[in-house]
């Protein structure tokens, strides 16, 4: 029986809340009403904007890993994973086992969700004290420059933390589609974390049931923008997660990662999922593997949707550098021990600002 049956009965009223965000205008609606105008609250200065030298040639260097080989313990794929986590913080996985139909159903349903009038989508609007639902997160100071995007954010695991009042019932079957997609991503995440445990010198199951019990889905909608060089879809940031798994649209680029000081576009690979190291792995590895700044840019001619799954520890899990990873090169712990729930909410109460939250838990040099 599906875990979403009788959701009005099974929903846990004690499921945690996370952090408030200030209400702001809906970007999709702004474009609908006046496609040739960008309000000043979205306009970046030249230093913070997306203009850059063309670094597209580096896209082909972002590692692509065969998850079927990696899961089988293939030495070359494990080496590739180690390199990806150390030098890029990002990689793409193919042969990941999530059916094409599941991926396409998620894309079709999400696209249909964003089509109706705003009042329909606002039936699932975020409350004042949480980030689950439809709206905007990480909007804190009134004067903050805003991102050119809207989002639907849901906690999907553990299932008792699901708040079904925020799960859209339209289009028909969307709840089951989210459930099926999230199950597939959960399986991919477990396979990747087993391999990360291996390259970090531990039993392959060391991370499971400790750093992957919370999973959230964020579906981002980036409307087309008449001034794409003056806005950002999402501000530069690293993820507070253990790992993050992203599905991109295949016909339009938008994700960029910071590599050696330059912004590199992540070119979509057919049926691949993009994976990045989160802050939790950076802390556990004592900085060996870095959570990398990334951002999303807007497109002048076409809207884009991205599907981001954050795999994280539960609130009470403590996160600190693992003792066996301290060595002669880094004999001291670089990061303080943090309770994950405190770390997560602290980050959510700030605007997205690069590596600001990891810097808060670093020991002073």
XYZ file of C-alpha atoms in Angstrom:
365
model
C 0.000 0.000 0.000
C 1.289 3.478 -0.862
C 2.665 5.570 1.979
C 0.470 8.436 0.821
C -2.835 6.636 1.329
C -5.181 8.271 3.862
C -2.723 11.117 4.252
C -5.140 13.325 6.142
C -5.215 10.636 8.826
C -1.570 9.563 8.917
C 0.034 13.012 8.843
C 2.055 13.684 11.969
C 1.009 16.989 13.533
C 4.262 16.953 15.525
C 6.459 17.021 12.415
C 9.188 19.652 12.855
C 9.097 23.150 11.455
C 12.218 24.793 10.131
C 12.618 28.531 9.593
C 10.430 31.482 8.595
C 10.933 33.475 5.420
C 9.574 36.922 4.611
C 6.708 36.978 2.082
C 7.664 38.370 -1.320
C 5.955 38.684 -4.695
C 5.600 35.667 -6.967
C 8.136 35.908 -9.795
C 6.106 33.884 -12.274
C 3.221 36.299 -11.732
C 5.502 39.326 -12.174
C 6.569 38.041 -15.585
C 3.007 37.188 -16.553
C 1.832 40.714 -15.732
C 4.772 42.581 -17.274
C 7.335 40.426 -19.131
C 9.467 43.441 -20.078
C 10.073 44.728 -16.550
C 12.428 43.554 -13.793
C 11.816 45.179 -10.370
C 14.888 46.692 -8.740
C 14.773 44.203 -5.841
C 15.948 41.510 -8.271
C 18.715 43.477 -9.981
C 22.300 42.540 -9.045
C 25.288 44.813 -9.259
C 27.854 43.846 -11.872
C 30.113 42.131 -9.347
C 27.334 39.817 -8.127
C 25.571 39.267 -11.436
C 25.907 36.326 -13.838
C 28.127 38.039 -16.423
C 31.387 36.127 -16.742
C 34.021 34.850 -19.108
C 32.763 31.857 -21.056
C 33.926 28.792 -19.119
C 31.684 26.328 -20.961
C 34.742 24.376 -22.108
C 35.233 23.201 -18.521
C 31.783 21.579 -18.428
C 33.161 18.457 -20.068
C 35.666 18.052 -17.223
C 33.002 17.665 -14.536
C 33.187 13.932 -13.715
C 30.500 11.555 -14.979
C 30.282 8.383 -12.876
C 28.615 5.093 -13.735
C 26.652 4.303 -10.576
C 26.174 0.654 -11.511
C 29.959 0.203 -11.612
C 30.482 2.324 -8.510
C 27.960 0.278 -6.514
C 29.736 -2.897 -7.576
C 32.958 -1.593 -6.027
C 34.749 -0.857 -9.296
C 38.153 0.560 -8.340
C 38.349 3.046 -11.204
C 34.902 4.459 -10.444
C 35.806 4.757 -6.748
C 38.939 6.698 -7.740
C 36.800 8.899 -9.967
C 34.432 9.542 -7.058
C 37.320 10.473 -4.764
C 38.660 12.882 -7.398
C 35.221 14.375 -7.985
C 34.650 15.007 -4.273
C 38.121 16.515 -3.759
C 38.514 18.652 -6.863
C 34.992 19.497 -7.996
C 32.477 18.802 -5.229
C 30.092 17.915 -8.067
C 29.622 15.005 -10.430
C 26.941 13.473 -12.624
C 25.766 9.885 -12.318
C 24.490 7.677 -15.125
C 23.078 4.141 -14.934
C 21.610 5.141 -11.569
C 18.636 2.801 -11.704
C 15.786 5.332 -11.595
C 13.465 4.507 -14.473
C 13.158 7.060 -17.286
C 9.406 6.942 -16.840
C 9.735 8.008 -13.187
C 11.982 10.921 -14.154
C 9.709 12.050 -16.986
C 6.555 11.729 -14.880
C 8.127 14.053 -12.311
C 8.955 16.606 -15.003
C 5.484 16.410 -16.541
C 3.675 16.753 -13.221
C 5.819 19.640 -11.978
C 5.387 21.512 -15.247
C 1.614 21.077 -14.977
C 1.609 22.274 -11.352
C 3.147 25.630 -12.282
C 0.697 26.303 -15.157
C -2.551 27.245 -13.298
C -3.293 30.726 -11.898
C -1.479 31.862 -8.768
C -4.535 31.390 -6.550
C -4.452 27.655 -7.327
C -0.787 27.297 -6.397
C -1.288 29.432 -3.310
C -3.521 26.715 -1.869
C -0.169 25.178 -0.882
C 1.499 28.420 0.232
C 4.249 28.296 2.838
C 3.118 29.253 6.339
C 4.774 32.092 8.235
C 6.889 29.763 10.391
C 8.150 27.140 7.944
C 9.604 26.478 4.503
C 7.355 23.605 3.428
C 4.935 24.520 0.678
C 4.898 26.890 -2.280
C 6.689 30.221 -2.086
C 10.162 31.498 -1.231
C 12.767 30.476 1.342
C 15.861 32.205 2.725
C 14.336 35.695 2.455
C 15.425 37.346 5.686
C 16.262 41.083 5.624
C 13.750 43.396 3.986
C 16.453 44.931 1.777
C 17.692 41.589 0.441
C 18.218 41.260 -3.328
C 15.765 38.572 -4.396
C 16.209 35.463 -6.531
C 14.429 35.113 -9.869
C 12.538 31.946 -8.939
C 9.615 30.405 -7.072
C 9.706 27.026 -5.341
C 7.700 24.114 -3.990
C 9.481 22.594 -0.970
C 8.429 19.346 0.739
C 9.915 17.031 3.347
C 9.508 13.500 1.956
C 11.505 11.368 4.456
C 11.015 10.285 7.141
C 7.437 9.695 6.005
C 6.034 10.713 9.408
C 7.401 14.219 8.776
C 5.373 14.684 5.620
C 2.884 17.541 5.786
C 0.378 16.518 3.158
C -1.534 19.795 3.221
C 1.384 21.158 1.183
C 1.439 18.241 -1.294
C -0.467 19.334 -4.422
C -3.426 17.216 -5.513
C -3.267 18.727 -8.998
C -2.282 17.644 -11.508
C -3.940 14.309 -10.810
C -1.483 11.822 -9.365
C 1.159 14.417 -8.439
C 1.467 13.038 -4.892
C 2.195 9.536 -6.172
C 4.634 10.959 -8.692
C 6.543 12.803 -5.959
C 6.538 9.645 -3.853
C 7.895 7.452 -6.681
C 10.563 9.980 -7.667
C 11.681 10.469 -4.075
C 11.963 6.702 -3.526
C 14.206 6.478 -6.568
C 16.387 9.344 -5.366
C 16.590 7.798 -1.891
C 17.972 4.595 -3.404
C 20.526 6.549 -5.439
C 21.575 8.473 -2.338
C 22.123 5.277 -0.362
C 24.323 3.840 -3.119
C 26.404 7.000 -3.302
C 26.810 7.254 0.468
C 27.981 3.645 0.628
C 30.731 4.524 -1.836
C 31.579 7.773 -0.027
C 31.927 5.760 3.199
C 34.278 3.394 1.378
C 36.582 6.104 0.014
C 36.636 7.681 3.480
C 38.038 4.440 4.899
C 34.935 3.122 6.649
C 32.465 0.284 6.373
C 30.186 0.988 3.427
C 27.095 1.252 5.646
C 28.690 3.692 8.125
C 26.682 6.698 6.931
C 23.331 4.960 6.439
C 20.728 5.549 9.114
C 22.770 8.406 10.536
C 23.419 11.058 7.907
C 20.647 10.266 5.398
C 17.390 9.951 7.361
C 15.979 13.328 6.293
C 15.162 13.988 2.644
C 13.543 17.113 1.259
C 12.498 17.995 -2.274
C 12.723 21.487 -3.706
C 11.201 22.071 -7.148
C 12.456 25.400 -8.500
C 10.654 27.355 -11.208
C 12.793 29.925 -13.025
C 10.669 32.165 -15.285
C 12.172 33.570 -18.460
C 13.712 37.006 -17.841
C 14.048 39.941 -20.217
C 17.293 40.948 -18.436
C 19.002 37.621 -17.655
C 22.394 39.264 -17.150
C 21.035 41.374 -14.285
C 19.422 38.679 -12.118
C 20.176 35.291 -10.588
C 17.759 32.389 -10.354
C 19.327 31.317 -7.049
C 22.102 33.132 -5.176
C 25.536 31.511 -4.716
C 25.527 29.055 -1.811
C 26.679 25.657 -0.650
C 24.188 23.064 0.598
C 23.732 22.230 4.275
C 23.005 18.611 3.297
C 25.070 15.428 3.429
C 24.686 15.152 -0.335
C 22.303 16.769 -2.808
C 20.849 15.071 -5.884
C 19.536 17.211 -8.741
C 17.596 16.488 -11.905
C 18.048 19.120 -14.600
C 16.063 19.888 -17.713
C 17.941 18.431 -20.664
C 17.399 21.240 -23.163
C 18.475 24.293 -21.153
C 21.429 25.083 -18.913
C 21.085 27.037 -15.683
C 23.214 25.459 -12.951
C 26.724 26.859 -12.485
C 29.385 25.752 -10.011
C 32.378 27.678 -8.709
C 35.645 26.015 -9.698
C 39.022 27.658 -9.119
C 37.343 31.052 -8.881
C 35.311 30.722 -12.093
C 31.649 29.903 -12.675
C 31.334 26.752 -14.776
C 28.002 25.708 -16.319
C 26.920 22.121 -15.659
C 25.895 20.835 -19.069
C 22.976 18.404 -18.764
C 23.735 14.776 -19.613
C 20.781 12.731 -20.880
C 19.046 10.861 -18.033
C 21.861 11.741 -15.603
C 21.439 13.038 -12.065
C 23.777 15.704 -10.698
C 25.228 15.042 -7.246
C 27.095 17.455 -5.007
C 28.917 17.239 -1.709
C 27.081 18.968 1.141
C 28.395 20.752 4.220
C 27.969 17.602 6.337
C 30.484 15.677 4.210
C 32.856 18.651 4.277
C 32.767 18.696 8.078
C 33.003 14.906 8.466
C 35.970 14.751 6.099
C 37.697 17.650 7.915
C 37.727 19.625 4.681
C 39.102 16.895 2.418
C 35.878 17.027 0.416
C 34.401 20.502 -0.042
C 30.814 21.613 -0.441
C 31.072 23.926 -3.422
C 29.327 27.203 -4.098
C 26.790 26.981 -6.891
C 24.073 29.171 -8.333
C 21.372 29.247 -11.020
C 21.122 31.760 -13.850
C 18.025 32.878 -15.733
C 17.231 32.427 -19.407
C 15.889 35.138 -21.678
C 13.608 32.968 -23.785
C 12.452 30.004 -21.758
C 11.371 29.095 -18.237
C 13.274 26.270 -16.536
C 12.446 23.832 -13.726
C 14.951 21.996 -11.538
C 14.348 19.180 -9.051
C 16.606 19.211 -5.992
C 16.667 16.498 -3.310
C 18.555 17.254 -0.108
C 19.695 14.196 1.865
C 20.523 15.118 5.449
C 20.789 13.886 9.059
C 17.893 14.276 11.468
C 17.923 17.191 13.918
C 19.646 15.498 16.867
C 22.596 14.028 14.966
C 25.972 15.500 15.902
C 28.333 16.328 13.038
C 32.089 16.769 13.496
C 35.336 15.709 11.781
C 35.965 11.966 11.936
C 38.980 11.101 14.080
C 40.506 8.642 11.634
C 40.714 11.331 8.944
C 43.040 13.524 11.004
C 46.583 13.084 9.700
C 49.945 14.810 9.523
C 48.657 17.225 6.876
C 45.608 18.197 8.944
C 46.252 17.022 12.514
C 43.696 19.392 14.025
C 39.938 19.461 13.584
C 38.979 22.322 11.278
C 35.337 22.382 12.349
C 33.443 22.471 15.631
C 30.930 19.788 16.519
C 27.416 20.911 15.622
C 23.933 19.542 16.200
C 22.586 19.263 12.675
C 19.161 20.724 13.457
C 20.790 23.840 14.908
C 23.157 24.138 11.968
C 20.346 23.763 9.430
C 18.069 26.342 11.027
C 20.919 28.789 11.519
C 21.618 28.647 7.781
C 17.924 29.009 6.932
C 17.659 32.172 8.987
C 20.229 33.854 6.759
C 20.117 34.780 3.102
C 22.040 32.478 0.786
C 25.571 33.826 0.948
C 28.265 31.537 -0.409
C 30.058 29.579 2.314
C 28.991 31.813 5.203
C 27.410 29.025 7.257
C 30.374 26.613 7.029
C 32.690 29.462 7.954
C 30.671 29.924 11.169
C 31.653 26.473 12.414
C 35.308 26.612 11.419
C 37.878 26.908 14.182
C 39.836 30.138 14.006
C 43.279 29.659 12.502
